[in-house]
PDB file of N, CA, C and O in Angstrom:
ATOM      1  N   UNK A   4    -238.306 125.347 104.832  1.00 60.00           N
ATOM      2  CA  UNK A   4    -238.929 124.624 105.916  1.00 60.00           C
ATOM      3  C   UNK A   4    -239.740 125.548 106.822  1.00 60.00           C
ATOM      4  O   UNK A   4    -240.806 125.126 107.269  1.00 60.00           O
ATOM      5  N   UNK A   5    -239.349 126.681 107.103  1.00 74.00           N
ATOM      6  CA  UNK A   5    -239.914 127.579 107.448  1.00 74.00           C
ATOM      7  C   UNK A   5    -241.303 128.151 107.226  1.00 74.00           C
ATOM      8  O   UNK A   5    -242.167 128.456 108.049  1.00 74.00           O
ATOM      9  N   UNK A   6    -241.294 128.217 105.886  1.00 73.00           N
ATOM     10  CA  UNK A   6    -242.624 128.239 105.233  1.00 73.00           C
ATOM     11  C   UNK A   6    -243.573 127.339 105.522  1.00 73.00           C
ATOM     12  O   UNK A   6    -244.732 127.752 105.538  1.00 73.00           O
ATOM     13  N   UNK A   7    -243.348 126.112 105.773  1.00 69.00           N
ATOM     14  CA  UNK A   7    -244.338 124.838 106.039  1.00 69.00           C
ATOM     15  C   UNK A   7    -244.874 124.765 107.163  1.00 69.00           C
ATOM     16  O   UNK A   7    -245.981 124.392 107.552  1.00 69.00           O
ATOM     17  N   UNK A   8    -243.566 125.340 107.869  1.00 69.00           N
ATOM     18  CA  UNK A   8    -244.488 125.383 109.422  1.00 69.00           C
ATOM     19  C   UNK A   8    -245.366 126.244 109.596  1.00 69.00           C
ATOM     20  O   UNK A   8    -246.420 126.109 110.218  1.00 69.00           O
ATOM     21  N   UNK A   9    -244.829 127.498 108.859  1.00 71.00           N
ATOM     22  CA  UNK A   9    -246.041 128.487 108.971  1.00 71.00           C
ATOM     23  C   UNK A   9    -247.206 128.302 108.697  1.00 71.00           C
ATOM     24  O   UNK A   9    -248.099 128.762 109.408  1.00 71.00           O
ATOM     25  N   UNK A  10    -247.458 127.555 107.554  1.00 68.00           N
ATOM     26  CA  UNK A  10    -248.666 127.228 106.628  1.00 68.00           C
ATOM     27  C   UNK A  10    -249.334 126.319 107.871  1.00 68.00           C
ATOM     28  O   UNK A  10    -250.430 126.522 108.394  1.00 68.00           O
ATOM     29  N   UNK A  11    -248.604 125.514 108.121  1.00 69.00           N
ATOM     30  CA  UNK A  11    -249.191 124.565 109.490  1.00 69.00           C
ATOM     31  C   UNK A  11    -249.379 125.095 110.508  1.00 69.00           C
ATOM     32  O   UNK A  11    -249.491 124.259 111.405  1.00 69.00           O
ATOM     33  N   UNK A  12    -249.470 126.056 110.830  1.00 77.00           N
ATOM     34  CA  UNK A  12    -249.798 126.947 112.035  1.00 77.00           C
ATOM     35  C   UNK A  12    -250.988 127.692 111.986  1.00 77.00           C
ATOM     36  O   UNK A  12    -251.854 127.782 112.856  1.00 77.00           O
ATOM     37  N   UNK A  13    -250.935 128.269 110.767  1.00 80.00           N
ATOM     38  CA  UNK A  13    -251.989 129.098 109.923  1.00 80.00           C
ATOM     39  C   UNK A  13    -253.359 128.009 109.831  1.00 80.00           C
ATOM     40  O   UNK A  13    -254.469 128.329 110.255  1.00 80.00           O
ATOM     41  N   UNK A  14    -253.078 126.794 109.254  1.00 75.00           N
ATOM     42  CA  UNK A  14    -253.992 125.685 109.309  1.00 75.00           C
ATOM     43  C   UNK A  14    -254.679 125.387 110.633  1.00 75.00           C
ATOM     44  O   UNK A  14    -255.838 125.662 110.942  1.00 75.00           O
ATOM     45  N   UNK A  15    -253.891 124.867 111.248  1.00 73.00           N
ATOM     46  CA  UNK A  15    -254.262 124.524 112.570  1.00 73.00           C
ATOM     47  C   UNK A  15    -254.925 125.789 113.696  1.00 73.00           C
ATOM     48  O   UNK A  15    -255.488 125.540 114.762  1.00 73.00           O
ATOM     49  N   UNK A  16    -254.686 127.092 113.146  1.00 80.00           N
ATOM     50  CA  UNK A  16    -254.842 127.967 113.754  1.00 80.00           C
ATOM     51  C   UNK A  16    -256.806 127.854 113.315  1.00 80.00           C
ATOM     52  O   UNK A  16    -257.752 127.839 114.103  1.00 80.00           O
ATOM     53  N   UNK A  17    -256.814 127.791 111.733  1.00 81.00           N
ATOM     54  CA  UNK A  17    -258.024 128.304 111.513  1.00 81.00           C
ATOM     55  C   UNK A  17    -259.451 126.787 111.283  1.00 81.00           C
ATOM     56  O   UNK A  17    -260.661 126.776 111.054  1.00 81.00           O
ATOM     57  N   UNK A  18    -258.553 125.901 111.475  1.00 76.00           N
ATOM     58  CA  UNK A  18    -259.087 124.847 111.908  1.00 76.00           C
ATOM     59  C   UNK A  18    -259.866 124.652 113.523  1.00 76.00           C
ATOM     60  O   UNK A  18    -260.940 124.152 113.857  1.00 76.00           O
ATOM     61  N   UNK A  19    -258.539 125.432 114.439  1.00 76.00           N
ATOM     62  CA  UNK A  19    -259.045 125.442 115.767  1.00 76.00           C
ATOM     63  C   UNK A  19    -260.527 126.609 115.613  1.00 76.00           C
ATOM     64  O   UNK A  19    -261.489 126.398 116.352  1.00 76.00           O
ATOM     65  N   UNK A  20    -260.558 127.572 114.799  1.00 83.00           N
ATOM     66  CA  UNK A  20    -261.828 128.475 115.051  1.00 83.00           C
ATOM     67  C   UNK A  20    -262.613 127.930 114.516  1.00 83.00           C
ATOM     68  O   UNK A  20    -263.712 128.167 115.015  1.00 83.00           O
ATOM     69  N   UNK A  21    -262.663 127.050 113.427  1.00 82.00           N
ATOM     70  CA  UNK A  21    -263.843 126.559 112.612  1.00 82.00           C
ATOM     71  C   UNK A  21    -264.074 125.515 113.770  1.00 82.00           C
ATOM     72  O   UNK A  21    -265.300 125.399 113.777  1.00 82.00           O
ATOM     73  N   UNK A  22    -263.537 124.638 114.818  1.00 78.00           N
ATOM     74  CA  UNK A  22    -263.739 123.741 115.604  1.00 78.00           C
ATOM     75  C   UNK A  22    -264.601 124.697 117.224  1.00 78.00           C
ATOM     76  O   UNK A  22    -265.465 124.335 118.023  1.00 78.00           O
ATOM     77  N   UNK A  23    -264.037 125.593 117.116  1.00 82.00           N
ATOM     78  CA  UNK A  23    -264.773 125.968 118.063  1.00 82.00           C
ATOM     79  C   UNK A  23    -266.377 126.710 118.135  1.00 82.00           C
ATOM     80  O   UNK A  23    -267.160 126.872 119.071  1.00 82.00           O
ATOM     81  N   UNK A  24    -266.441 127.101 116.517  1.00 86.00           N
ATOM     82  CA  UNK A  24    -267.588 127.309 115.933  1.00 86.00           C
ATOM     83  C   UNK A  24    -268.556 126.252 116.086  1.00 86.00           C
ATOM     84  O   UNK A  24    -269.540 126.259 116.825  1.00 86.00           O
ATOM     85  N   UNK A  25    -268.201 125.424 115.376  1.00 83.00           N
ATOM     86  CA  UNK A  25    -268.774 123.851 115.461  1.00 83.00           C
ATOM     87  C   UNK A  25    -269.484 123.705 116.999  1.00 83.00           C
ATOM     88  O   UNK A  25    -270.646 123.397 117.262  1.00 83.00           O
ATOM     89  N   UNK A  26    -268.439 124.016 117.861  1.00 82.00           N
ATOM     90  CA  UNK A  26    -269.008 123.229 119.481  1.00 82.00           C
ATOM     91  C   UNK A  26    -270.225 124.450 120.198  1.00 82.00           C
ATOM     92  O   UNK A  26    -271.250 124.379 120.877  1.00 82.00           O
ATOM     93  N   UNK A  27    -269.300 125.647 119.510  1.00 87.00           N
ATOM     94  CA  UNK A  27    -270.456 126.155 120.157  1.00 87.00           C
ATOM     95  C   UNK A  27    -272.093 126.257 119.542  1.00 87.00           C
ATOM     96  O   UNK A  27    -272.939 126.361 120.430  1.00 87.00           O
ATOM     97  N   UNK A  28    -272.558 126.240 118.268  1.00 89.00           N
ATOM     98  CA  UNK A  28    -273.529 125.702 117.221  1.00 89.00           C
ATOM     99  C   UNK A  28    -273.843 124.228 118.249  1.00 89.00           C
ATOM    100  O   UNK A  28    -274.984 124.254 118.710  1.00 89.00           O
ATOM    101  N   UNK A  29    -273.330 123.451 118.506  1.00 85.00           N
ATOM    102  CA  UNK A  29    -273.357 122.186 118.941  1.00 85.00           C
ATOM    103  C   UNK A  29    -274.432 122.542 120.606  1.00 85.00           C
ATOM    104  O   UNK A  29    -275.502 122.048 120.962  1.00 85.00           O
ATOM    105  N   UNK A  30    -273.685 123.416 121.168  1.00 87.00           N
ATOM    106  CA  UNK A  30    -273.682 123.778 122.524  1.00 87.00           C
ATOM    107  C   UNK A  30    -274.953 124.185 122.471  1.00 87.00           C
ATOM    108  O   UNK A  30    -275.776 123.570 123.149  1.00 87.00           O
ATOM    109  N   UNK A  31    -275.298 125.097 121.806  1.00 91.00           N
ATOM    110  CA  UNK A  31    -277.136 125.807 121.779  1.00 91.00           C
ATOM    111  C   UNK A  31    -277.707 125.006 121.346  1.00 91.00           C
ATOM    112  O   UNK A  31    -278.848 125.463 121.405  1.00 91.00           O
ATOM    113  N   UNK A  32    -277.805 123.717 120.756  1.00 90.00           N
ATOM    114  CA  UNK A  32    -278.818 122.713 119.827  1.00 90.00           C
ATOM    115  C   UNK A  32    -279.179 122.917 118.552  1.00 90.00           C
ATOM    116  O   UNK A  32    -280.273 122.725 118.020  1.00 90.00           O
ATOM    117  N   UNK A  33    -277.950 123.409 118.003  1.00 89.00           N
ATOM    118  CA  UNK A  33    -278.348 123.400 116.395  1.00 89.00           C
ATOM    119  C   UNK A  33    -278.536 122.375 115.655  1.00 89.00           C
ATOM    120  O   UNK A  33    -279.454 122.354 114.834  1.00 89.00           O
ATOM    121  N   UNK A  34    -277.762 121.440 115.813  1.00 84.00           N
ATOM    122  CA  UNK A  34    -277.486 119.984 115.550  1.00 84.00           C
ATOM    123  C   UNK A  34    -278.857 119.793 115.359  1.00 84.00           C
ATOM    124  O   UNK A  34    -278.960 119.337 114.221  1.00 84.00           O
ATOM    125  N   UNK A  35    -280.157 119.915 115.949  1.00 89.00           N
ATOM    126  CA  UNK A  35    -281.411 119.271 115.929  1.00 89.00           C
ATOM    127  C   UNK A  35    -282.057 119.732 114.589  1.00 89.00           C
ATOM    128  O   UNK A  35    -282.957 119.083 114.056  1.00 89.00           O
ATOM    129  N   UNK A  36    -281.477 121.056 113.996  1.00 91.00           N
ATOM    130  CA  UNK A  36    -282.132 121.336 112.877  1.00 91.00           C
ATOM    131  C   UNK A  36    -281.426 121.461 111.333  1.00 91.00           C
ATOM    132  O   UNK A  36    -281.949 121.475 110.219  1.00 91.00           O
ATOM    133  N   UNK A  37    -280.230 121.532 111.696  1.00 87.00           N
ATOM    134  CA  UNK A  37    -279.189 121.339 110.716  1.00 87.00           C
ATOM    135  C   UNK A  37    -277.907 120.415 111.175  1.00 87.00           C
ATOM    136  O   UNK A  37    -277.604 120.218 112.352  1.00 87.00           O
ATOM    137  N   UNK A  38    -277.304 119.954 110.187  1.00 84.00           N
ATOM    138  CA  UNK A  38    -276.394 118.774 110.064  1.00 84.00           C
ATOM    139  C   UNK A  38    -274.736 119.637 110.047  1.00 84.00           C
ATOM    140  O   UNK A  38    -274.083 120.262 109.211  1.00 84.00           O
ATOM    141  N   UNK A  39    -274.557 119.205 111.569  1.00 78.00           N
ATOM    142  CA  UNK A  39    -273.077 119.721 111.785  1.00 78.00           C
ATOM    143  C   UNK A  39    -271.687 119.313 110.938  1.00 78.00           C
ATOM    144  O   UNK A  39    -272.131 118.650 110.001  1.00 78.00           O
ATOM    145  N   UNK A  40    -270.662 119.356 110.838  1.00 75.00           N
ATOM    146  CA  UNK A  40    -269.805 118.471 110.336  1.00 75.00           C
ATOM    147  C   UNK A  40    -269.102 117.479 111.467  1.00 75.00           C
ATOM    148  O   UNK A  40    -269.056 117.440 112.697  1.00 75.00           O
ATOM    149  N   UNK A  41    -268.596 116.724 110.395  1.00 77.00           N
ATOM    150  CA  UNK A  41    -267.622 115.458 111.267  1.00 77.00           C
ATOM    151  C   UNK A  41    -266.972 114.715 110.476  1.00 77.00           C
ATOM    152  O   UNK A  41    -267.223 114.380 109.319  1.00 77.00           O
ATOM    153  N   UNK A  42    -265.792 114.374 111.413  1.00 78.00           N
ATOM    154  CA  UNK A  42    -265.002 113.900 110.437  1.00 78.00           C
ATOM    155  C   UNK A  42    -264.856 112.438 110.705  1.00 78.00           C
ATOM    156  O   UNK A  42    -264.806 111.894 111.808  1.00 78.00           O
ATOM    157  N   UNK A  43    -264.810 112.021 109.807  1.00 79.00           N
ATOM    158  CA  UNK A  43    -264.646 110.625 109.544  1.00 79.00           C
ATOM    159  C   UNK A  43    -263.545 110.047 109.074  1.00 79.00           C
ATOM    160  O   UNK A  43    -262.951 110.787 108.290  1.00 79.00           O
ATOM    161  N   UNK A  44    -262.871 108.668 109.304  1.00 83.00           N
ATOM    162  CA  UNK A  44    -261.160 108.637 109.329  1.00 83.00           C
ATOM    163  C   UNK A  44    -261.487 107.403 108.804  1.00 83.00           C
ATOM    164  O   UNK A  44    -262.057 106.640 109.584  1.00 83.00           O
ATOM    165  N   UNK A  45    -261.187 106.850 107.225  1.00 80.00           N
ATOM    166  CA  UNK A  45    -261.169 105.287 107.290  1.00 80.00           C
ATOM    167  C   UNK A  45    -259.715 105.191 106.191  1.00 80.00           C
ATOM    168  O   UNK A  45    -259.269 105.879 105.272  1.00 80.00           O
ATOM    169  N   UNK A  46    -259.299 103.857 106.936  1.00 83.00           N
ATOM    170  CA  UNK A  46    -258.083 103.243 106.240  1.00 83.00           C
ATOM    171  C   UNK A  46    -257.691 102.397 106.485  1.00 83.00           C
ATOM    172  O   UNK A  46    -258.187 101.851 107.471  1.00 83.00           O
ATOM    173  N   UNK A  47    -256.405 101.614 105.692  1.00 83.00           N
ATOM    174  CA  UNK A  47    -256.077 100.073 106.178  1.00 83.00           C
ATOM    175  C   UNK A  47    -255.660 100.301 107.243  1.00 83.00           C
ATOM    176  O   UNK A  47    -256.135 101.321 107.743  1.00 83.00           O
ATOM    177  N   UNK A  48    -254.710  99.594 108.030  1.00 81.00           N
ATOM    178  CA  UNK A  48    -254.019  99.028 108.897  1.00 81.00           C
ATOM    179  C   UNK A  48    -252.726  99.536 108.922  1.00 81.00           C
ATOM    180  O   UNK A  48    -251.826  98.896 108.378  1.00 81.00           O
ATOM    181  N   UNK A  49    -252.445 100.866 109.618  1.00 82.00           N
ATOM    182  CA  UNK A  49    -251.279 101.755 109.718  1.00 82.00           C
ATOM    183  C   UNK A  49    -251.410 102.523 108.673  1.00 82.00           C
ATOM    184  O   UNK A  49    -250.253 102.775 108.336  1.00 82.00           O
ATOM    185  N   UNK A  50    -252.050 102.988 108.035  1.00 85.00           N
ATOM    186  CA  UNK A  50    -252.370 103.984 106.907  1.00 85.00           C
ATOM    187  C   UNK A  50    -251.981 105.243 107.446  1.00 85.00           C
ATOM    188  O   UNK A  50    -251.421 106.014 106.667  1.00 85.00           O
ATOM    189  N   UNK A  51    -252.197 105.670 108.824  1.00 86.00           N
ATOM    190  CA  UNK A  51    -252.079 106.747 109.441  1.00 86.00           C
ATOM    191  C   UNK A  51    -252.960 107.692 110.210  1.00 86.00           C
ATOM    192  O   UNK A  51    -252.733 108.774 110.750  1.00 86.00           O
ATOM    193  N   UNK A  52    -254.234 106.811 110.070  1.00 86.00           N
ATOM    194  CA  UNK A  52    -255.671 107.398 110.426  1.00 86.00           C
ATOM    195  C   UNK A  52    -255.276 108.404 111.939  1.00 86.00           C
ATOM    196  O   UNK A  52    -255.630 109.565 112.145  1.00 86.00           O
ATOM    197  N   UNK A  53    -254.338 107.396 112.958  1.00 86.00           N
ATOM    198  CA  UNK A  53    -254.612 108.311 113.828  1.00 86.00           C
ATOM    199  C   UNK A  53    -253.353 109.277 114.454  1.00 86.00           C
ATOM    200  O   UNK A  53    -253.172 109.812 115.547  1.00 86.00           O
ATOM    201  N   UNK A  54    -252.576 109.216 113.176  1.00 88.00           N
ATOM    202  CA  UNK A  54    -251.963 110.350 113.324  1.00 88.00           C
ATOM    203  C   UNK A  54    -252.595 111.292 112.644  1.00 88.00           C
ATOM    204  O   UNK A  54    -252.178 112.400 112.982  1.00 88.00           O
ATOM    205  N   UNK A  55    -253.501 111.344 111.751  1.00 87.00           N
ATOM    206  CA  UNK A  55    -254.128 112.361 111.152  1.00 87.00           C
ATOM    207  C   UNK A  55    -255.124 113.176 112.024  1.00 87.00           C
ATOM    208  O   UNK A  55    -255.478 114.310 111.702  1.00 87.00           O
ATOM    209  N   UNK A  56    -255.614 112.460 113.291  1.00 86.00           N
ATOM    210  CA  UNK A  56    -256.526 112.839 113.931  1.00 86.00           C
ATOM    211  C   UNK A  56    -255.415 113.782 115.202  1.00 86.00           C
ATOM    212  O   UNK A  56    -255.419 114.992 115.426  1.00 86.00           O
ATOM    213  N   UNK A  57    -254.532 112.669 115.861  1.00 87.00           N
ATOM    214  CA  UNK A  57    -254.189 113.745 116.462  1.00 87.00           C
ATOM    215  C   UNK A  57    -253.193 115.241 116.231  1.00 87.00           C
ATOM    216  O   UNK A  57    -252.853 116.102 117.044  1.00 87.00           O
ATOM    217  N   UNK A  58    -252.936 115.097 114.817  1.00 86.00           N
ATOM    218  CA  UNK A  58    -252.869 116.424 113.856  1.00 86.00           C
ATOM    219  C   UNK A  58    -254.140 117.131 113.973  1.00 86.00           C
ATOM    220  O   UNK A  58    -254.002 118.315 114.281  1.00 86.00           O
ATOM    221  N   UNK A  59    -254.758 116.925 113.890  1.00 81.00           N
ATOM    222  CA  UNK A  59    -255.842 118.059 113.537  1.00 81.00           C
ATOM    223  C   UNK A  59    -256.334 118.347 115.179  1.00 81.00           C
ATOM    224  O   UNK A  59    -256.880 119.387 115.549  1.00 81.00           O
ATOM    225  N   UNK A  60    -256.021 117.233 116.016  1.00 80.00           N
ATOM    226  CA  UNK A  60    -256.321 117.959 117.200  1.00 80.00           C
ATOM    227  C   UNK A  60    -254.821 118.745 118.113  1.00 80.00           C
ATOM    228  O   UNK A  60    -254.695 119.400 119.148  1.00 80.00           O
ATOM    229  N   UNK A  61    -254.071 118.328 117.254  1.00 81.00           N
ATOM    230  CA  UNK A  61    -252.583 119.661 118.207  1.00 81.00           C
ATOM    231  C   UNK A  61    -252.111 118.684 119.167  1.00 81.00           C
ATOM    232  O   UNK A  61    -251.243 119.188 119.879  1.00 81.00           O
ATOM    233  N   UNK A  62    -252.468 116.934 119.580  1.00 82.00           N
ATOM    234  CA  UNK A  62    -251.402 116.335 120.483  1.00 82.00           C
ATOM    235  C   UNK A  62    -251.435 115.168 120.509  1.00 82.00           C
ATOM    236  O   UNK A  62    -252.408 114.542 120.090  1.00 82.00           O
ATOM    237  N   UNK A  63    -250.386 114.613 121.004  1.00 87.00           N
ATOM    238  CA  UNK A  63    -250.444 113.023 121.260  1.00 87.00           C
ATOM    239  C   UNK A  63    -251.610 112.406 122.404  1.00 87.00           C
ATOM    240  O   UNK A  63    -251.230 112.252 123.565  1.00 87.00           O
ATOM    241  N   UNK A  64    -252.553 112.178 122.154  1.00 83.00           N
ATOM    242  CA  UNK A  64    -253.635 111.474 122.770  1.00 83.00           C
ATOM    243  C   UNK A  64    -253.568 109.769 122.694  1.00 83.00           C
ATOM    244  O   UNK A  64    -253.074 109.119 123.615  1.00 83.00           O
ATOM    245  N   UNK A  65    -254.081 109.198 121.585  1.00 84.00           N
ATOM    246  CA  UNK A  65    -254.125 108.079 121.447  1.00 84.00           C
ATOM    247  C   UNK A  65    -252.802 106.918 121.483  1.00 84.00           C
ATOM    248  O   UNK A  65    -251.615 106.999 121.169  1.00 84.00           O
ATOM    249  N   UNK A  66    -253.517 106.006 121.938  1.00 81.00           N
ATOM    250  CA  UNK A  66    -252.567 104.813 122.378  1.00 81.00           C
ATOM    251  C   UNK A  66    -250.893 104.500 121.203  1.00 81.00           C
ATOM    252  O   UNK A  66    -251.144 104.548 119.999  1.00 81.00           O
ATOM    253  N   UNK A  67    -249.731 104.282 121.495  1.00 78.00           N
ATOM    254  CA  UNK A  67    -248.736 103.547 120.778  1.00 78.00           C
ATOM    255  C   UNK A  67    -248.631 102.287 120.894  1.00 78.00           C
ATOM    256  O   UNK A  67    -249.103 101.599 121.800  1.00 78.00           O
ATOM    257  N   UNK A  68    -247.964 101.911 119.916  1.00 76.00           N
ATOM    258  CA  UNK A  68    -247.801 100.130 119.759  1.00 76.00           C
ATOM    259  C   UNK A  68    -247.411  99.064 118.908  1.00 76.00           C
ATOM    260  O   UNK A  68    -247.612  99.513 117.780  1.00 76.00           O
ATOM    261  N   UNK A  69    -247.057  98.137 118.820  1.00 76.00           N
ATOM    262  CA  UNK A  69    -247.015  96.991 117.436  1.00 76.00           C
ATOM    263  C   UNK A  69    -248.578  96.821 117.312  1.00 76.00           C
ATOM    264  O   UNK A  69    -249.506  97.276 117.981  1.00 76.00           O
ATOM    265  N   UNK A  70    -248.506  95.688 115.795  1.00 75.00           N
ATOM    266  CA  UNK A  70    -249.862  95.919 115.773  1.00 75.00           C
ATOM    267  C   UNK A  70    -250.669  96.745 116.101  1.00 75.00           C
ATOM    268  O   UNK A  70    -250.381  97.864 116.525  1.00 75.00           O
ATOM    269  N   UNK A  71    -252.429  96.049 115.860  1.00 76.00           N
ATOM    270  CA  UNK A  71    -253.296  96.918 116.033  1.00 76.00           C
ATOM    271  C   UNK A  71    -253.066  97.235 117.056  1.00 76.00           C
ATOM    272  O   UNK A  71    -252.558  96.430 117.837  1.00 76.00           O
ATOM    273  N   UNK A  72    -253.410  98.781 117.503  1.00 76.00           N
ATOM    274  CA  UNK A  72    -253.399  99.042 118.732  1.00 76.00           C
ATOM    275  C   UNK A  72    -254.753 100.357 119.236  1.00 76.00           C
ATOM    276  O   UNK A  72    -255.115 100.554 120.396  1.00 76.00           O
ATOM    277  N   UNK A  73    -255.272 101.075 118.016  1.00 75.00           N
ATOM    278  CA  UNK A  73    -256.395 101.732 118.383  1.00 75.00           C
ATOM    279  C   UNK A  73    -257.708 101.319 117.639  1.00 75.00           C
ATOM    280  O   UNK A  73    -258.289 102.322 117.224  1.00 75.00           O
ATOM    281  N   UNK A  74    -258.409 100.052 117.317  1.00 74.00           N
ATOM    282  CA  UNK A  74    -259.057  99.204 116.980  1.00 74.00           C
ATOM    283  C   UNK A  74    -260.158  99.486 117.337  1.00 74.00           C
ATOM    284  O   UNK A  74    -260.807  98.606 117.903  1.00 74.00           O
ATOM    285  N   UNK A  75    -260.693 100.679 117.150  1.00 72.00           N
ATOM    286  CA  UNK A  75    -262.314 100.768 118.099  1.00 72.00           C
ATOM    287  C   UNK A  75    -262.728 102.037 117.523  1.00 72.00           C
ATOM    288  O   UNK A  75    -261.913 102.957 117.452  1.00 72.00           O
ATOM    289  N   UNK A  76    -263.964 102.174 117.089  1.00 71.00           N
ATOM    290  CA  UNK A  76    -264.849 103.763 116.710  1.00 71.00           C
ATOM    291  C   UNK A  76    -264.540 104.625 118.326  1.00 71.00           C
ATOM    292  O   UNK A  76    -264.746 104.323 119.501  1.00 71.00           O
ATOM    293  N   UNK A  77    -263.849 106.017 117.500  1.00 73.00           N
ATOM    294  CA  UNK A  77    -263.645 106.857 118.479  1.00 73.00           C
ATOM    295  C   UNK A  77    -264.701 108.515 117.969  1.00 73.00           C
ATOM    296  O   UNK A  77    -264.724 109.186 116.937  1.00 73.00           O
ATOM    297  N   UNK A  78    -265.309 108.603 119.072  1.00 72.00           N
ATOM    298  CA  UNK A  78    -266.116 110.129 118.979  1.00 72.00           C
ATOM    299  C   UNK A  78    -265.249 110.974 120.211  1.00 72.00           C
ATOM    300  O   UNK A  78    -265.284 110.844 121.435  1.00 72.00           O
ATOM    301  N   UNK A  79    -264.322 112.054 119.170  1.00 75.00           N
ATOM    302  CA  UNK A  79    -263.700 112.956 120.012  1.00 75.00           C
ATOM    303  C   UNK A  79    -264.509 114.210 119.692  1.00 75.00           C
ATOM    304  O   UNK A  79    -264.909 114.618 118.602  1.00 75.00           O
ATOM    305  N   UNK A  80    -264.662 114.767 121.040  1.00 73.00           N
ATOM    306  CA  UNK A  80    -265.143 116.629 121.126  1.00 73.00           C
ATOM    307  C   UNK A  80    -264.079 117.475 121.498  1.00 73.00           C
ATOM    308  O   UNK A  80    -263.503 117.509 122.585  1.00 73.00           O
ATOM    309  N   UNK A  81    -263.861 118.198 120.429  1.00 69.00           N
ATOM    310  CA  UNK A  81    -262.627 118.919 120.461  1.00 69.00           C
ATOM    311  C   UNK A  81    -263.401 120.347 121.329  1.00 69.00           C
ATOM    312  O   UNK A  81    -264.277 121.032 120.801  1.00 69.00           O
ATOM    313  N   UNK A  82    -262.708 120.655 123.121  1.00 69.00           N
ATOM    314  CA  UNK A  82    -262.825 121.669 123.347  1.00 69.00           C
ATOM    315  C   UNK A  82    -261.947 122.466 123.821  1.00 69.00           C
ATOM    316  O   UNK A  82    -261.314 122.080 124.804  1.00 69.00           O
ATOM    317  N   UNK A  83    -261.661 123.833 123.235  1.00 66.00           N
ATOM    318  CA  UNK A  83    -260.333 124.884 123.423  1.00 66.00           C
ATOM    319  C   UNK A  83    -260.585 125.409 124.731  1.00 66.00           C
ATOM    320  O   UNK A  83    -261.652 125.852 125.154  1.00 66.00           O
ATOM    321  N   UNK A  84    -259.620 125.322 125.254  1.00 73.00           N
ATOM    322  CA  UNK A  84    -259.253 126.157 126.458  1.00 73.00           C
ATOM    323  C   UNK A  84    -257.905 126.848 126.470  1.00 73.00           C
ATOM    324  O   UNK A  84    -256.794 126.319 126.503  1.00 73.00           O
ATOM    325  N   UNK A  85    -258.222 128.148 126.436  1.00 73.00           N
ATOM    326  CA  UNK A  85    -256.908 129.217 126.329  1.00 73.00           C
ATOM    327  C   UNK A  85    -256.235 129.068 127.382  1.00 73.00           C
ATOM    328  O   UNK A  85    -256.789 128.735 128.430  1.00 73.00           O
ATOM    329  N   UNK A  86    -254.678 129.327 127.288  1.00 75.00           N
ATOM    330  CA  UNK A  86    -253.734 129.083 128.280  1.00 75.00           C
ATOM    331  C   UNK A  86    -254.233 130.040 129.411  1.00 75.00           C
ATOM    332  O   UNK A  86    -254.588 131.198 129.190  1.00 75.00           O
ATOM    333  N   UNK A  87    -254.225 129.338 130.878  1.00 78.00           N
ATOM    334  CA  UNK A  87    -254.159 130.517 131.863  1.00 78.00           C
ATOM    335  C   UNK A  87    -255.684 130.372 132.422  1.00 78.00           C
ATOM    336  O   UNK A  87    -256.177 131.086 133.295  1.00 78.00           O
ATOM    337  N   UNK A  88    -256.389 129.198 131.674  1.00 70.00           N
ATOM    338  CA  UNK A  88    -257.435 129.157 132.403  1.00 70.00           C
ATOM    339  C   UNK A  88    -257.563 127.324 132.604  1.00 70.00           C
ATOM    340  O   UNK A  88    -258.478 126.839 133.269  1.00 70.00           O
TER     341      UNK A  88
END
């Protein structure tokens, strides 16, 4: 079990730099001449879409509930801020 978390740490670790790459490319106007990435989330109805999202972003953000409960196109900008600031 140990191992998994690591691997998930390691992930999320190098996910967060490829995300902050992204914003800052984003930040100078690259976007206008080349095609950034993004992620896109589709699935049925509790499939897990948005626990997958707030996995890849590190927290509980989005709404809980019966039924539908996050029913709407979401554009999140993932930006890091190191502890202490």
């Amino acid at each position: 079990m140990a191992e998994e978390a690591k691997k998930g740490t390691l992930l999320y670790d190098s996910l967060r730099k490829v995300i902050n790459i992204i914003d800052e490319l984003r930040d100078i106007g690259v976007q206008q001449h080349i095609s950034l990435p993004r992620i896109t989330v589709l699935g049925t109805q509790s499939a897990g879409k948005s626990s997958l999202l707030e996995m890849i972003v590190g927290m509980d953000f989005l709404p809980r509930g019966d039924g539908v409960v996050t029913r709407r196109p979401l554009e999140l900008r993932l930006v890091h801020v190191p502890h202490g600031q």
